[in-house]
Amino acid sequence: MEFTLDQVALLLSGKVEGDGSKVVNRLDKIQEGKPGGISFLSNEKYEHFIYETNASGVIVSEGFQAKKDIKTTLIRVKDAYAGFTQILEAYAQFTKNGKSGIEEPSYIDSSSTIGEDFYRGAFSYIGKNCKIGNHVKIYPNVTIGDNVTIGDNCILHSGVKICNDVVIGSFCEFHPGTIIGSDGFGFAPLEDGSYKAIPQIGNVIIEDHVSIGANSTVDRATMGSTIIQKGAKIDNQVQIAHNVVIGENTVIAAQAGVSGSTEIGKNCVIAGKAGIVGHLKIADRTTIGANTGITKSVTEPGQTLLGYMGFELKSFLKSYALFKNLPLLQDRLRELEKKQ
Amino acid sequence: MEFTLDQVALLLSGKVEGDGSKVVNRLDKIQEGKPGGISFLSNEKYEHFIYETNASGVIVSEGFQAKKDIKTTLIRVKDAYAGFTQILEAYAQFTKNGKSGIEEPSYIDSSSTIGEDFYRGAFSYIGKNCKIGNHVKIYPNVTIGDNVTIGDNCILHSGVKICNDVVIGSFCEFHPGTIIGSDGFGFAPLEDGSYKAIPQIGNVIIEDHVSIGANSTVDRATMGSTIIQKGAKIDNQVQIAHNVVIGENTVIAAQAGVSGSTEIGKNCVIAGKAGIVGHLKIADRTTIGANTGITKSVTEPGQTLLGYMGFELKSFLKSYALFKNLPLLQDRLRELEKKQ
Amino acid sequence: MEFTLDQVALLLSGKVEGDGSKVVNRLDKIQEGKPGGISFLSNEKYEHFIYETNASGVIVSEGFQAKKDIKTTLIRVKDAYAGFTQILEAYAQFTKNGKSGIEEPSYIDSSSTIGEDFYRGAFSYIGKNCKIGNHVKIYPNVTIGDNVTIGDNCILHSGVKICNDVVIGSFCEFHPGTIIGSDGFGFAPLEDGSYKAIPQIGNVIIEDHVSIGANSTVDRATMGSTIIQKGAKIDNQVQIAHNVVIGENTVIAAQAGVSGSTEIGKNCVIAGKAGIVGHLKIADRTTIGANTGITKSVTEPGQTLLGYMGFELKSFLKSYALFKNLPLLQDRLRELEKKQ
């Protein structure tokens, strides 16, 4: 679909400076702006692009003051980034195919129910005694086991597997290949050195507004529940072990892992590849840097940790700077020894 | 199903102290015990919960001596943990749906055979010339390639992919999304800087009683076989490269990786996120800590290694403690330098 | 199929020394050579095996001079390794089942097209408006979304998921469970501490001759494209975030990860478990060691980096050697302090 810049400004309650009759049908990054596209300028590091861009229009914030001539049309809004996100959403709404109905062959056990206005893709599978809400989209090759509950407005992308007894809230999104409710990794050592599987009879509870990335895995609890609380956002290839609790609005980036029975607080940020050992408690608003290993509970909220066995960010960076300079430190030590 | 505590005691050859007529239908952690549930006390760190728990019954070991009044019913057995595991297994046996038969549509090539008492879920695929044993469960959306052999009593959870020529023993379990027999990562550099794939004509051999976690990957050998020996237990998102050998009863935790042609001994324990470079030999009973990198062969059995380029545990911890204190060490050095 | 060693020599333009009438039907590693198999000797570390091997024949390079008696038949070629690879390819060609045609049930939307000489496995899914070239193999349980373009001679192994709008060149191979085009991980923080998903409206472009390993994930761009350039080879369980560019002929080993908007140059080698933070530029021909964290752009081409926050290889190894010896350094410092 196409819009004039005047129409875009109307949508955003913004003010046009320049030719508002130009037609746009695409969103571009400002450094890649081309005629027919609209961009935004939010980060001042990118300001120099606005003087050269070929974008038909650029959204800027109220306070923006041009330092050179500008040939593109400006749309001034309260907050350029928020404005652009608003268009992005409108655009996504238009372009996302509104899949609905049933593609055959697909499988649903007669004991299971699904609400109104759903999509069940070809080769999707729904086991016994499942209760699935309204407006749920189940893409091709999804497998849902037995006794699964799913709330309203959830999206299960292709190849997602939801195992038995999992309980999912509303407005959750599971990206392709994600697995929820696989068995926890629990084995009892026997006297002959071999191991015996401990039955994993718990489940997984996922609260509302949770998003889980592609090929991530969330294990069921040994007993009780592994819990992902409301609003948590989890990236690709993340591993959440049995009996873990992830707090509200906590964000976990790609390839991070949380070991069994650890409880992570609310509003934490865990960067990529971080690993947290089992049976810990991590306080609210903790930030854990990329590839950081956490080996002890974090009791004070709001800290930032970094390192192989992570500790406070600034201390770590000081130690690491000295680690890089260890050869120099050794030289200084030698110098002193010679003088003895 | 429901049982009285007297019935549970009978099953475990235990002795009831308190009201044995109470009915239970659930297993709970002791700290979450509620009426109608049965718990156990094994770790003395949790002892204080037994004086407050609302569980209908708690399994304790013969030697347990209460330090305060206890309101719940006790079942004394030889070993509380073993007793509880026994109930857990009985419970899992009851609640695990005994899936069997064929769900349609599913696919099996006419040249392949499958034994007695099987389950083939909808959208499961079995290629040519496969020989599959008795009591095998193949969940929905599983793909089995050509010339695959699978022993008795194996479970392939939803979305598992077994590639051509893989040989699997008996009593193996593959959790959702696991991939066995993908091509090894082998490319020959050409003069123009590009790469040419080296055909991977080997296979994967998985011996009896092996368990592999969700979304793990085991590559086929370039030539010969990648081998996972009897009783090995592998967690989620683990990567096993071409021509690797994993020894008997070795345990590998989530997100660990083993590079090509490395041979790992028996009864090793490899913690989460550990990485082992290629062409090494790791002695029996080696323990490798979380996120440890192993860059040299380990010849002496029974060692514990830790660190970015892992070395002996205690030495690593000493060095890491000094790493944290490097700013202090530098201060001391400065102090000495001033005095010169 | 079976060949005489004379026939093999003919194929390789090589010279037979010994009995050329022996029949072989298998390729073996030299240390595992058995009658009926053919091996090769390229690395002199393995030379001692040639005097003991039971292989029917061994391929050696022109210059090879035996130091002891040899009982096996030799085939002398210009380059033993290249010769062996040639046989390997011929062998793979023969043994790879030439899957073709359509297995039912499979799904293709009527608006999509696929070229000549294809394979569409059972339970494979092709959405709307897809254009798929000639000689493409789509294995069982593959899902292809809407508006996807795929060139000629591509192989999509079982369980691969290609999401909407992805553009793929020719001669690409996607190993089982790989996901291309999942949503980027982009969330805008709201005032109440919760997050709102930023629509991910870009796509993924994969150029010719790209190979991507099992269970890897490549996210779509927020806007624009995530790009994997010609000839890049990516191993298992690798994560490529939104808006990343991977340069021509760059190789990335298992479990590595590249964060959002980072651009990696040509002919780089990134070892297993390495992690690269977002918004960086990595120069051509950079080598990044196993488990290395890259936190700054690399501007000078051809460097090798290693370490938790990676720096130049030799410097890192020096610092790490001193890290291991920190207790000794501290002892020396104490000694000096005592003498004050």
mmCIF file of N, CA and C in Angstrom, chain B residues 105-107 123-125 141-143 146 161 163-164 177 179 182-183 185 187 193-196 198-199 201 215 217 219 223 237-239 243 255-257 273-275 291 308-309 311 316 319-320 322-323 326 329 332-333 336 339, chain C residues 27 29 81 84 88-89 91-92 97 99 103-104 119 122-123 140-141 158-159 175-177 211 214-215 233-237 249 251-252 254-255 267 273 290-292 306-308 316 320 323-324 326-327 330 333-334 336-337 340:
data_model
loop_
_atom_site.group_PDB
_atom_site.id
_atom_site.type_symbol
_atom_site.label_atom_id
_atom_site.label_comp_id
_atom_site.label_asym_id
_atom_site.label_seq_id
_atom_site.Cartn_x
_atom_site.Cartn_y
_atom_site.Cartn_z
ATOM 1 N N PRO B 105 -2.198 -38.904 9.078
ATOM 2 C CA PRO B 105 -1.260 -39.551 8.171
ATOM 3 C C PRO B 105 0.145 -39.678 8.765
ATOM 4 N N SER B 106 0.760 -40.810 8.545
ATOM 5 C CA SER B 106 2.181 -40.975 8.844
ATOM 6 C C SER B 106 2.777 -41.754 7.681
ATOM 7 N N TYR B 107 4.111 -41.804 7.595
ATOM 8 C CA TYR B 107 4.743 -42.328 6.381
ATOM 9 C C TYR B 107 5.794 -43.362 6.741
ATOM 10 N N PHE B 123 2.319 -37.520 11.051
ATOM 11 C CA PHE B 123 3.372 -36.732 10.381
ATOM 12 C C PHE B 123 4.777 -37.233 10.726
ATOM 13 N N SER B 124 4.878 -38.456 11.244
ATOM 14 C CA SER B 124 6.203 -39.056 11.405
ATOM 15 C C SER B 124 6.565 -39.753 10.109
ATOM 16 N N TYR B 125 7.884 -39.793 9.828
ATOM 17 C CA TYR B 125 8.370 -40.257 8.534
ATOM 18 C C TYR B 125 9.470 -41.286 8.733
ATOM 19 N N ASN B 141 5.853 -35.698 13.880
ATOM 20 C CA ASN B 141 6.831 -34.853 13.198
ATOM 21 C C ASN B 141 8.274 -35.328 13.359
ATOM 22 N N VAL B 142 8.461 -36.600 13.686
ATOM 23 C CA VAL B 142 9.806 -37.194 13.675
ATOM 24 C C VAL B 142 10.162 -37.585 12.237
ATOM 25 N N THR B 143 11.437 -37.378 11.853
ATOM 26 C CA THR B 143 11.889 -37.834 10.538
ATOM 27 C C THR B 143 13.031 -38.836 10.697
ATOM 28 N N ASP B 146 17.044 -42.932 5.583
ATOM 29 C CA ASP B 146 17.164 -44.272 5.004
ATOM 30 C C ASP B 146 18.220 -45.089 5.755
ATOM 31 N N LYS B 161 15.141 -35.776 14.411
ATOM 32 C CA LYS B 161 15.528 -36.172 13.057
ATOM 33 C C LYS B 161 16.707 -37.142 13.133
ATOM 34 N N CYS B 163 19.189 -39.101 10.726
ATOM 35 C CA CYS B 163 19.582 -39.083 9.308
ATOM 36 C C CYS B 163 20.022 -40.474 8.841
ATOM 37 N N ASN B 164 20.287 -40.577 7.555
ATOM 38 C CA ASN B 164 20.634 -41.854 6.923
ATOM 39 C C ASN B 164 21.751 -42.604 7.662
ATOM 40 N N GLY B 177 13.404 -32.399 19.007
ATOM 41 C CA GLY B 177 14.243 -31.550 18.175
ATOM 42 C C GLY B 177 15.681 -31.997 18.019
ATOM 43 N N ILE B 179 18.941 -33.873 16.679
ATOM 44 C CA ILE B 179 19.327 -34.271 15.333
ATOM 45 C C ILE B 179 20.525 -35.199 15.401
ATOM 46 N N SER B 182 23.565 -35.503 11.185
ATOM 47 C CA SER B 182 23.758 -34.410 10.230
ATOM 48 C C SER B 182 25.212 -34.462 9.732
ATOM 49 N N ASP B 183 25.463 -33.845 8.588
ATOM 50 C CA ASP B 183 26.811 -33.875 8.006
ATOM 51 C C ASP B 183 27.836 -33.224 8.930
ATOM 52 N N PHE B 185 31.197 -30.976 9.708
ATOM 53 C CA PHE B 185 31.579 -29.668 9.173
ATOM 54 C C PHE B 185 32.975 -29.806 8.585
ATOM 55 N N PHE B 187 35.303 -28.851 5.169
ATOM 56 C CA PHE B 187 35.426 -28.121 3.922
ATOM 57 C C PHE B 187 36.895 -28.005 3.559
ATOM 58 N N GLY B 193 40.229 -18.960 -2.260
ATOM 59 C CA GLY B 193 39.707 -18.531 -0.964
ATOM 60 C C GLY B 193 38.344 -19.120 -0.637
ATOM 61 N N SER B 194 37.745 -19.792 -1.596
ATOM 62 C CA SER B 194 36.455 -20.420 -1.313
ATOM 63 C C SER B 194 36.676 -21.827 -0.771
ATOM 64 N N TYR B 195 35.606 -22.496 -0.409
ATOM 65 C CA TYR B 195 35.683 -23.817 0.205
ATOM 66 C C TYR B 195 34.810 -24.812 -0.558
ATOM 67 N N LYS B 196 35.233 -26.057 -0.506
ATOM 68 C CA LYS B 196 34.489 -27.127 -1.156
ATOM 69 C C LYS B 196 34.134 -28.160 -0.086
ATOM 70 N N ILE B 198 33.672 -31.452 1.837
ATOM 71 C CA ILE B 198 34.208 -32.814 1.815
ATOM 72 C C ILE B 198 33.051 -33.760 2.134
ATOM 73 N N PRO B 199 32.766 -34.699 1.230
ATOM 74 C CA PRO B 199 31.638 -35.591 1.493
ATOM 75 C C PRO B 199 31.779 -36.290 2.839
ATOM 76 N N ILE B 201 30.805 -39.382 4.554
ATOM 77 C CA ILE B 201 30.208 -40.675 4.201
ATOM 78 C C ILE B 201 30.128 -41.636 5.382
ATOM 79 N N ASN B 215 17.023 -30.458 21.108
ATOM 80 C CA ASN B 215 17.756 -29.607 20.159
ATOM 81 C C ASN B 215 19.269 -29.805 20.183
ATOM 82 N N THR B 217 22.734 -31.766 18.729
ATOM 83 C CA THR B 217 23.112 -32.209 17.383
ATOM 84 C C THR B 217 24.321 -33.136 17.462
ATOM 85 N N ASP B 219 26.840 -34.976 14.768
ATOM 86 C CA ASP B 219 27.190 -35.097 13.353
ATOM 87 C C ASP B 219 27.717 -36.484 12.998
ATOM 88 N N MET B 223 34.508 -40.271 7.685
ATOM 89 C CA MET B 223 34.542 -41.707 7.404
ATOM 90 C C MET B 223 34.460 -42.411 8.733
ATOM 91 N N GLN B 237 20.816 -28.934 23.703
ATOM 92 C CA GLN B 237 21.648 -27.996 22.937
ATOM 93 C C GLN B 237 23.144 -28.316 23.051
ATOM 94 N N VAL B 238 23.469 -29.586 23.093
ATOM 95 C CA VAL B 238 24.870 -30.014 23.080
ATOM 96 C C VAL B 238 25.255 -30.305 21.629
ATOM 97 N N GLN B 239 26.502 -29.977 21.274
ATOM 98 C CA GLN B 239 26.977 -30.230 19.915
ATOM 99 C C GLN B 239 28.088 -31.275 19.950
ATOM 100 N N ASN B 243 33.121 -37.740 14.045
ATOM 101 C CA ASN B 243 34.184 -38.649 14.483
ATOM 102 C C ASN B 243 34.525 -38.560 15.975
ATOM 103 N N GLN B 255 24.453 -27.160 26.402
ATOM 104 C CA GLN B 255 25.197 -26.157 25.624
ATOM 105 C C GLN B 255 26.700 -26.418 25.591
ATOM 106 N N ALA B 256 27.139 -27.592 26.027
ATOM 107 C CA ALA B 256 28.542 -27.964 25.847
ATOM 108 C C ALA B 256 28.762 -28.373 24.392
ATOM 109 N N GLY B 257 30.036 -28.391 23.985
ATOM 110 C CA GLY B 257 30.342 -28.773 22.613
ATOM 111 C C GLY B 257 31.645 -29.545 22.543
ATOM 112 N N LYS B 273 28.049 -25.631 28.894
ATOM 113 C CA LYS B 273 28.778 -24.630 28.113
ATOM 114 C C LYS B 273 30.271 -24.924 27.973
ATOM 115 N N ALA B 274 30.743 -26.064 28.486
ATOM 116 C CA ALA B 274 32.151 -26.406 28.278
ATOM 117 C C ALA B 274 32.395 -26.655 26.790
ATOM 118 N N GLY B 275 33.631 -26.381 26.355
ATOM 119 C CA GLY B 275 33.977 -26.608 24.956
ATOM 120 C C GLY B 275 35.295 -27.355 24.875
ATOM 121 N N ASN B 291 31.576 -23.965 31.387
ATOM 122 C CA ASN B 291 32.159 -22.953 30.509
ATOM 123 C C ASN B 291 33.674 -23.104 30.337
ATOM 124 N N TYR B 308 39.095 -20.725 31.345
ATOM 125 C CA TYR B 308 38.953 -20.361 29.931
ATOM 126 C C TYR B 308 39.772 -21.307 29.052
ATOM 127 N N MET B 309 41.029 -21.536 29.430
ATOM 128 C CA MET B 309 41.792 -22.649 28.880
ATOM 129 C C MET B 309 42.098 -23.494 30.112
ATOM 130 N N PHE B 311 42.595 -25.593 33.468
ATOM 131 C CA PHE B 311 43.623 -26.366 34.163
ATOM 132 C C PHE B 311 43.074 -26.808 35.516
ATOM 133 N N PHE B 316 43.338 -23.164 39.388
ATOM 134 C CA PHE B 316 42.550 -22.142 38.696
ATOM 135 C C PHE B 316 41.907 -21.193 39.698
ATOM 136 N N SER B 319 44.403 -18.747 41.049
ATOM 137 C CA SER B 319 44.740 -17.723 40.057
ATOM 138 C C SER B 319 43.592 -16.744 39.870
ATOM 139 N N TYR B 320 42.370 -17.270 39.888
ATOM 140 C CA TYR B 320 41.233 -16.378 39.650
ATOM 141 C C TYR B 320 41.030 -15.432 40.835
ATOM 142 N N LEU B 322 43.421 -14.232 42.636
ATOM 143 C CA LEU B 322 44.439 -13.193 42.454
ATOM 144 C C LEU B 322 44.085 -12.269 41.296
ATOM 145 N N PHE B 323 43.439 -12.816 40.269
ATOM 146 C CA PHE B 323 42.965 -11.979 39.154
ATOM 147 C C PHE B 323 42.018 -10.899 39.669
ATOM 148 N N LEU B 326 44.028 -8.166 41.264
ATOM 149 C CA LEU B 326 45.149 -7.573 40.525
ATOM 150 C C LEU B 326 45.353 -6.095 40.844
ATOM 151 N N LEU B 329 47.429 -6.031 43.900
ATOM 152 C CA LEU B 329 48.808 -6.456 43.618
ATOM 153 C C LEU B 329 49.589 -5.311 42.992
ATOM 154 N N ARG B 332 50.622 -2.778 45.556
ATOM 155 C CA ARG B 332 51.766 -3.234 46.343
ATOM 156 C C ARG B 332 53.072 -3.053 45.555
ATOM 157 N N LEU B 333 52.977 -3.332 44.274
ATOM 158 C CA LEU B 333 54.147 -3.170 43.415
ATOM 159 C C LEU B 333 54.565 -1.695 43.364
ATOM 160 N N LEU B 336 56.334 -0.608 46.486
ATOM 161 C CA LEU B 336 57.745 -1.026 46.489
ATOM 162 C C LEU B 336 58.577 -0.132 45.574
ATOM 163 N N LYS B 339 59.588 3.129 47.049
ATOM 164 C CA LYS B 339 60.613 3.036 48.092
ATOM 165 C C LYS B 339 62.023 2.893 47.537
ATOM 166 N N LEU C 27 35.720 -47.145 1.855
ATOM 167 C CA LEU C 27 36.791 -46.208 2.190
ATOM 168 C C LEU C 27 37.057 -46.292 3.686
ATOM 169 N N LYS C 29 39.765 -45.175 7.153
ATOM 170 C CA LYS C 29 40.912 -44.459 7.671
ATOM 171 C C LYS C 29 42.077 -45.448 7.710
ATOM 172 N N TYR C 81 45.892 -36.617 -0.755
ATOM 173 C CA TYR C 81 44.678 -36.122 -0.113
ATOM 174 C C TYR C 81 43.636 -35.715 -1.149
ATOM 175 N N PHE C 84 42.202 -38.764 -2.697
ATOM 176 C CA PHE C 84 41.238 -39.437 -1.846
ATOM 177 C C PHE C 84 39.900 -38.696 -1.837
ATOM 178 N N LEU C 88 36.203 -39.958 -2.573
ATOM 179 C CA LEU C 88 35.153 -39.705 -1.594
ATOM 180 C C LEU C 88 33.922 -39.120 -2.292
ATOM 181 N N GLU C 89 34.191 -38.183 -3.195
ATOM 182 C CA GLU C 89 33.078 -37.548 -3.895
ATOM 183 C C GLU C 89 32.366 -38.529 -4.819
ATOM 184 N N TYR C 91 32.257 -41.685 -4.420
ATOM 185 C CA TYR C 91 31.563 -42.613 -3.532
ATOM 186 C C TYR C 91 30.247 -42.007 -3.037
ATOM 187 N N ALA C 92 30.344 -40.733 -2.589
ATOM 188 C CA ALA C 92 29.157 -40.055 -2.074
ATOM 189 C C ALA C 92 28.091 -39.952 -3.161
ATOM 190 N N ASN C 97 21.250 -41.384 -2.022
ATOM 191 C CA ASN C 97 20.031 -41.733 -2.720
ATOM 192 C C ASN C 97 19.605 -40.539 -3.536
ATOM 193 N N LYS C 99 16.986 -38.918 -4.247
ATOM 194 C CA LYS C 99 15.556 -38.707 -3.982
ATOM 195 C C LYS C 99 14.968 -37.777 -5.040
ATOM 196 N N GLU C 103 6.505 -37.017 -2.389
ATOM 197 C CA GLU C 103 5.927 -37.980 -1.453
ATOM 198 C C GLU C 103 4.672 -37.357 -0.846
ATOM 199 N N GLU C 104 3.629 -38.139 -0.727
ATOM 200 C CA GLU C 104 2.388 -37.576 -0.182
ATOM 201 C C GLU C 104 2.128 -38.094 1.229
ATOM 202 N N TYR C 119 12.662 -32.780 -5.416
ATOM 203 C CA TYR C 119 12.145 -33.717 -4.426
ATOM 204 C C TYR C 119 11.376 -32.931 -3.385
ATOM 205 N N ALA C 122 7.526 -36.058 2.173
ATOM 206 C CA ALA C 122 6.252 -36.067 2.890
ATOM 207 C C ALA C 122 6.266 -35.040 4.016
ATOM 208 N N PHE C 123 5.122 -34.422 4.271
ATOM 209 C CA PHE C 123 4.948 -33.448 5.360
ATOM 210 C C PHE C 123 5.812 -32.207 5.174
ATOM 211 N N PRO C 140 11.556 -34.279 4.228
ATOM 212 C CA PRO C 140 10.328 -34.317 5.033
ATOM 213 C C PRO C 140 10.331 -33.300 6.169
ATOM 214 N N ASN C 141 9.140 -32.843 6.497
ATOM 215 C CA ASN C 141 8.929 -31.946 7.626
ATOM 216 C C ASN C 141 9.648 -30.598 7.500
ATOM 217 N N SER C 158 15.744 -32.330 6.484
ATOM 218 C CA SER C 158 14.495 -32.475 7.240
ATOM 219 C C SER C 158 14.379 -31.455 8.364
ATOM 220 N N GLY C 159 13.209 -30.917 8.512
ATOM 221 C CA GLY C 159 12.920 -30.021 9.622
ATOM 222 C C GLY C 159 13.448 -28.614 9.460
ATOM 223 N N HIS C 175 21.203 -27.728 6.739
ATOM 224 C CA HIS C 175 21.174 -28.995 7.451
ATOM 225 C C HIS C 175 19.969 -29.057 8.399
ATOM 226 N N PRO C 176 19.651 -30.251 8.904
ATOM 227 C CA PRO C 176 18.379 -30.433 9.613
ATOM 228 C C PRO C 176 18.143 -29.423 10.737
ATOM 229 N N GLY C 177 16.932 -28.947 10.822
ATOM 230 C CA GLY C 177 16.512 -28.119 11.947
ATOM 231 C C GLY C 177 16.940 -26.667 11.882
ATOM 232 N N SER C 211 26.427 -22.796 3.120
ATOM 233 C CA SER C 211 26.000 -23.990 3.850
ATOM 234 C C SER C 211 25.750 -23.600 5.302
ATOM 235 N N ALA C 214 23.178 -27.799 11.307
ATOM 236 C CA ALA C 214 21.973 -28.253 12.001
ATOM 237 C C ALA C 214 21.614 -27.343 13.175
ATOM 238 N N ASN C 215 20.334 -27.050 13.281
ATOM 239 C CA ASN C 215 19.772 -26.270 14.393
ATOM 240 C C ASN C 215 20.391 -24.883 14.556
ATOM 241 N N LYS C 233 30.366 -20.570 5.111
ATOM 242 C CA LYS C 233 30.063 -21.898 5.626
ATOM 243 C C LYS C 233 29.837 -21.794 7.126
ATOM 244 N N ILE C 234 28.677 -22.186 7.571
ATOM 245 C CA ILE C 234 28.268 -22.011 8.963
ATOM 246 C C ILE C 234 27.916 -23.373 9.544
ATOM 247 N N ASP C 235 28.434 -23.642 10.728
ATOM 248 C CA ASP C 235 28.310 -24.951 11.382
ATOM 249 C C ASP C 235 26.994 -25.042 12.175
ATOM 250 N N ASN C 236 26.897 -26.054 13.012
ATOM 251 C CA ASN C 236 25.696 -26.320 13.814
ATOM 252 C C ASN C 236 25.523 -25.308 14.946
ATOM 253 N N GLN C 237 24.261 -25.066 15.306
ATOM 254 C CA GLN C 237 23.914 -24.287 16.507
ATOM 255 C C GLN C 237 24.606 -22.925 16.548
ATOM 256 N N ASN C 249 32.896 -16.290 1.859
ATOM 257 C CA ASN C 249 33.835 -17.349 2.252
ATOM 258 C C ASN C 249 34.276 -17.275 3.710
ATOM 259 N N VAL C 251 33.994 -18.561 7.483
ATOM 260 C CA VAL C 251 33.659 -19.849 8.089
ATOM 261 C C VAL C 251 33.362 -19.630 9.570
ATOM 262 N N ILE C 252 32.248 -20.155 10.035
ATOM 263 C CA ILE C 252 31.864 -19.983 11.445
ATOM 264 C C ILE C 252 31.577 -21.352 12.050
ATOM 265 N N ALA C 254 30.788 -24.262 15.217
ATOM 266 C CA ALA C 254 29.592 -24.550 16.012
ATOM 267 C C ALA C 254 29.447 -23.678 17.247
ATOM 268 N N GLN C 255 28.214 -23.326 17.545
ATOM 269 C CA GLN C 255 27.816 -22.645 18.783
ATOM 270 C C GLN C 255 28.390 -21.239 18.900
ATOM 271 N N ASN C 267 36.428 -14.022 4.174
ATOM 272 C CA ASN C 267 37.500 -14.966 4.478
ATOM 273 C C ASN C 267 37.934 -14.934 5.935
ATOM 274 N N LYS C 273 31.972 -21.489 19.565
ATOM 275 C CA LYS C 273 31.549 -20.810 20.796
ATOM 276 C C LYS C 273 32.012 -19.364 20.887
ATOM 277 N N ALA C 290 38.489 -20.026 19.574
ATOM 278 C CA ALA C 290 37.357 -20.664 20.243
ATOM 279 C C ALA C 290 36.976 -19.918 21.507
ATOM 280 N N ASN C 291 35.678 -19.726 21.693
ATOM 281 C CA ASN C 291 35.132 -19.154 22.921
ATOM 282 C C ASN C 291 35.571 -17.710 23.157
ATOM 283 N N THR C 292 36.118 -17.077 22.126
ATOM 284 C CA THR C 292 36.569 -15.693 22.241
ATOM 285 C C THR C 292 35.378 -14.742 22.214
ATOM 286 N N LEU C 306 42.137 -13.809 20.568
ATOM 287 C CA LEU C 306 41.757 -14.856 21.505
ATOM 288 C C LEU C 306 41.465 -14.223 22.852
ATOM 289 N N GLY C 307 40.582 -14.845 23.614
ATOM 290 C CA GLY C 307 40.374 -14.416 24.987
ATOM 291 C C GLY C 307 38.952 -14.026 25.310
ATOM 292 N N TYR C 308 38.701 -13.903 26.614
ATOM 293 C CA TYR C 308 37.360 -13.604 27.102
ATOM 294 C C TYR C 308 36.860 -12.287 26.501
ATOM 295 N N PHE C 316 47.694 -12.510 24.234
ATOM 296 C CA PHE C 316 46.775 -13.223 25.112
ATOM 297 C C PHE C 316 47.451 -14.424 25.753
ATOM 298 N N TYR C 320 47.898 -15.135 29.623
ATOM 299 C CA TYR C 320 47.255 -16.304 30.239
ATOM 300 C C TYR C 320 48.282 -17.175 30.968
ATOM 301 N N PHE C 323 48.777 -15.518 34.123
ATOM 302 C CA PHE C 323 47.584 -15.738 34.953
ATOM 303 C C PHE C 323 47.707 -17.068 35.695
ATOM 304 N N LYS C 324 48.144 -18.098 34.987
ATOM 305 C CA LYS C 324 48.333 -19.404 35.622
ATOM 306 C C LYS C 324 49.388 -19.322 36.724
ATOM 307 N N LEU C 326 50.040 -16.619 38.600
ATOM 308 C CA LEU C 326 49.813 -15.512 39.536
ATOM 309 C C LEU C 326 50.225 -15.850 40.971
ATOM 310 N N PRO C 327 49.958 -17.065 41.460
ATOM 311 C CA PRO C 327 50.418 -17.363 42.839
ATOM 312 C C PRO C 327 51.933 -17.199 42.975
ATOM 313 N N GLN C 330 52.798 -13.521 43.116
ATOM 314 C CA GLN C 330 52.489 -12.970 44.429
ATOM 315 C C GLN C 330 53.567 -13.349 45.443
ATOM 316 N N LEU C 333 56.424 -11.085 45.044
ATOM 317 C CA LEU C 333 56.108 -9.780 45.589
ATOM 318 C C LEU C 333 56.263 -9.788 47.116
ATOM 319 N N ARG C 334 55.759 -10.830 47.736
ATOM 320 C CA ARG C 334 55.871 -10.969 49.191
ATOM 321 C C ARG C 334 57.325 -10.989 49.640
ATOM 322 N N LEU C 336 59.841 -9.669 48.190
ATOM 323 C CA LEU C 336 60.390 -8.313 48.121
ATOM 324 C C LEU C 336 59.904 -7.462 49.291
ATOM 325 N N GLU C 337 58.629 -7.605 49.621
ATOM 326 C CA GLU C 337 58.073 -6.807 50.718
ATOM 327 C C GLU C 337 58.774 -7.122 52.043
ATOM 328 N N GLN C 340 61.986 -5.300 52.664
ATOM 329 C CA GLN C 340 61.973 -3.850 52.897
ATOM 330 C C GLN C 340 62.347 -3.522 54.336
#
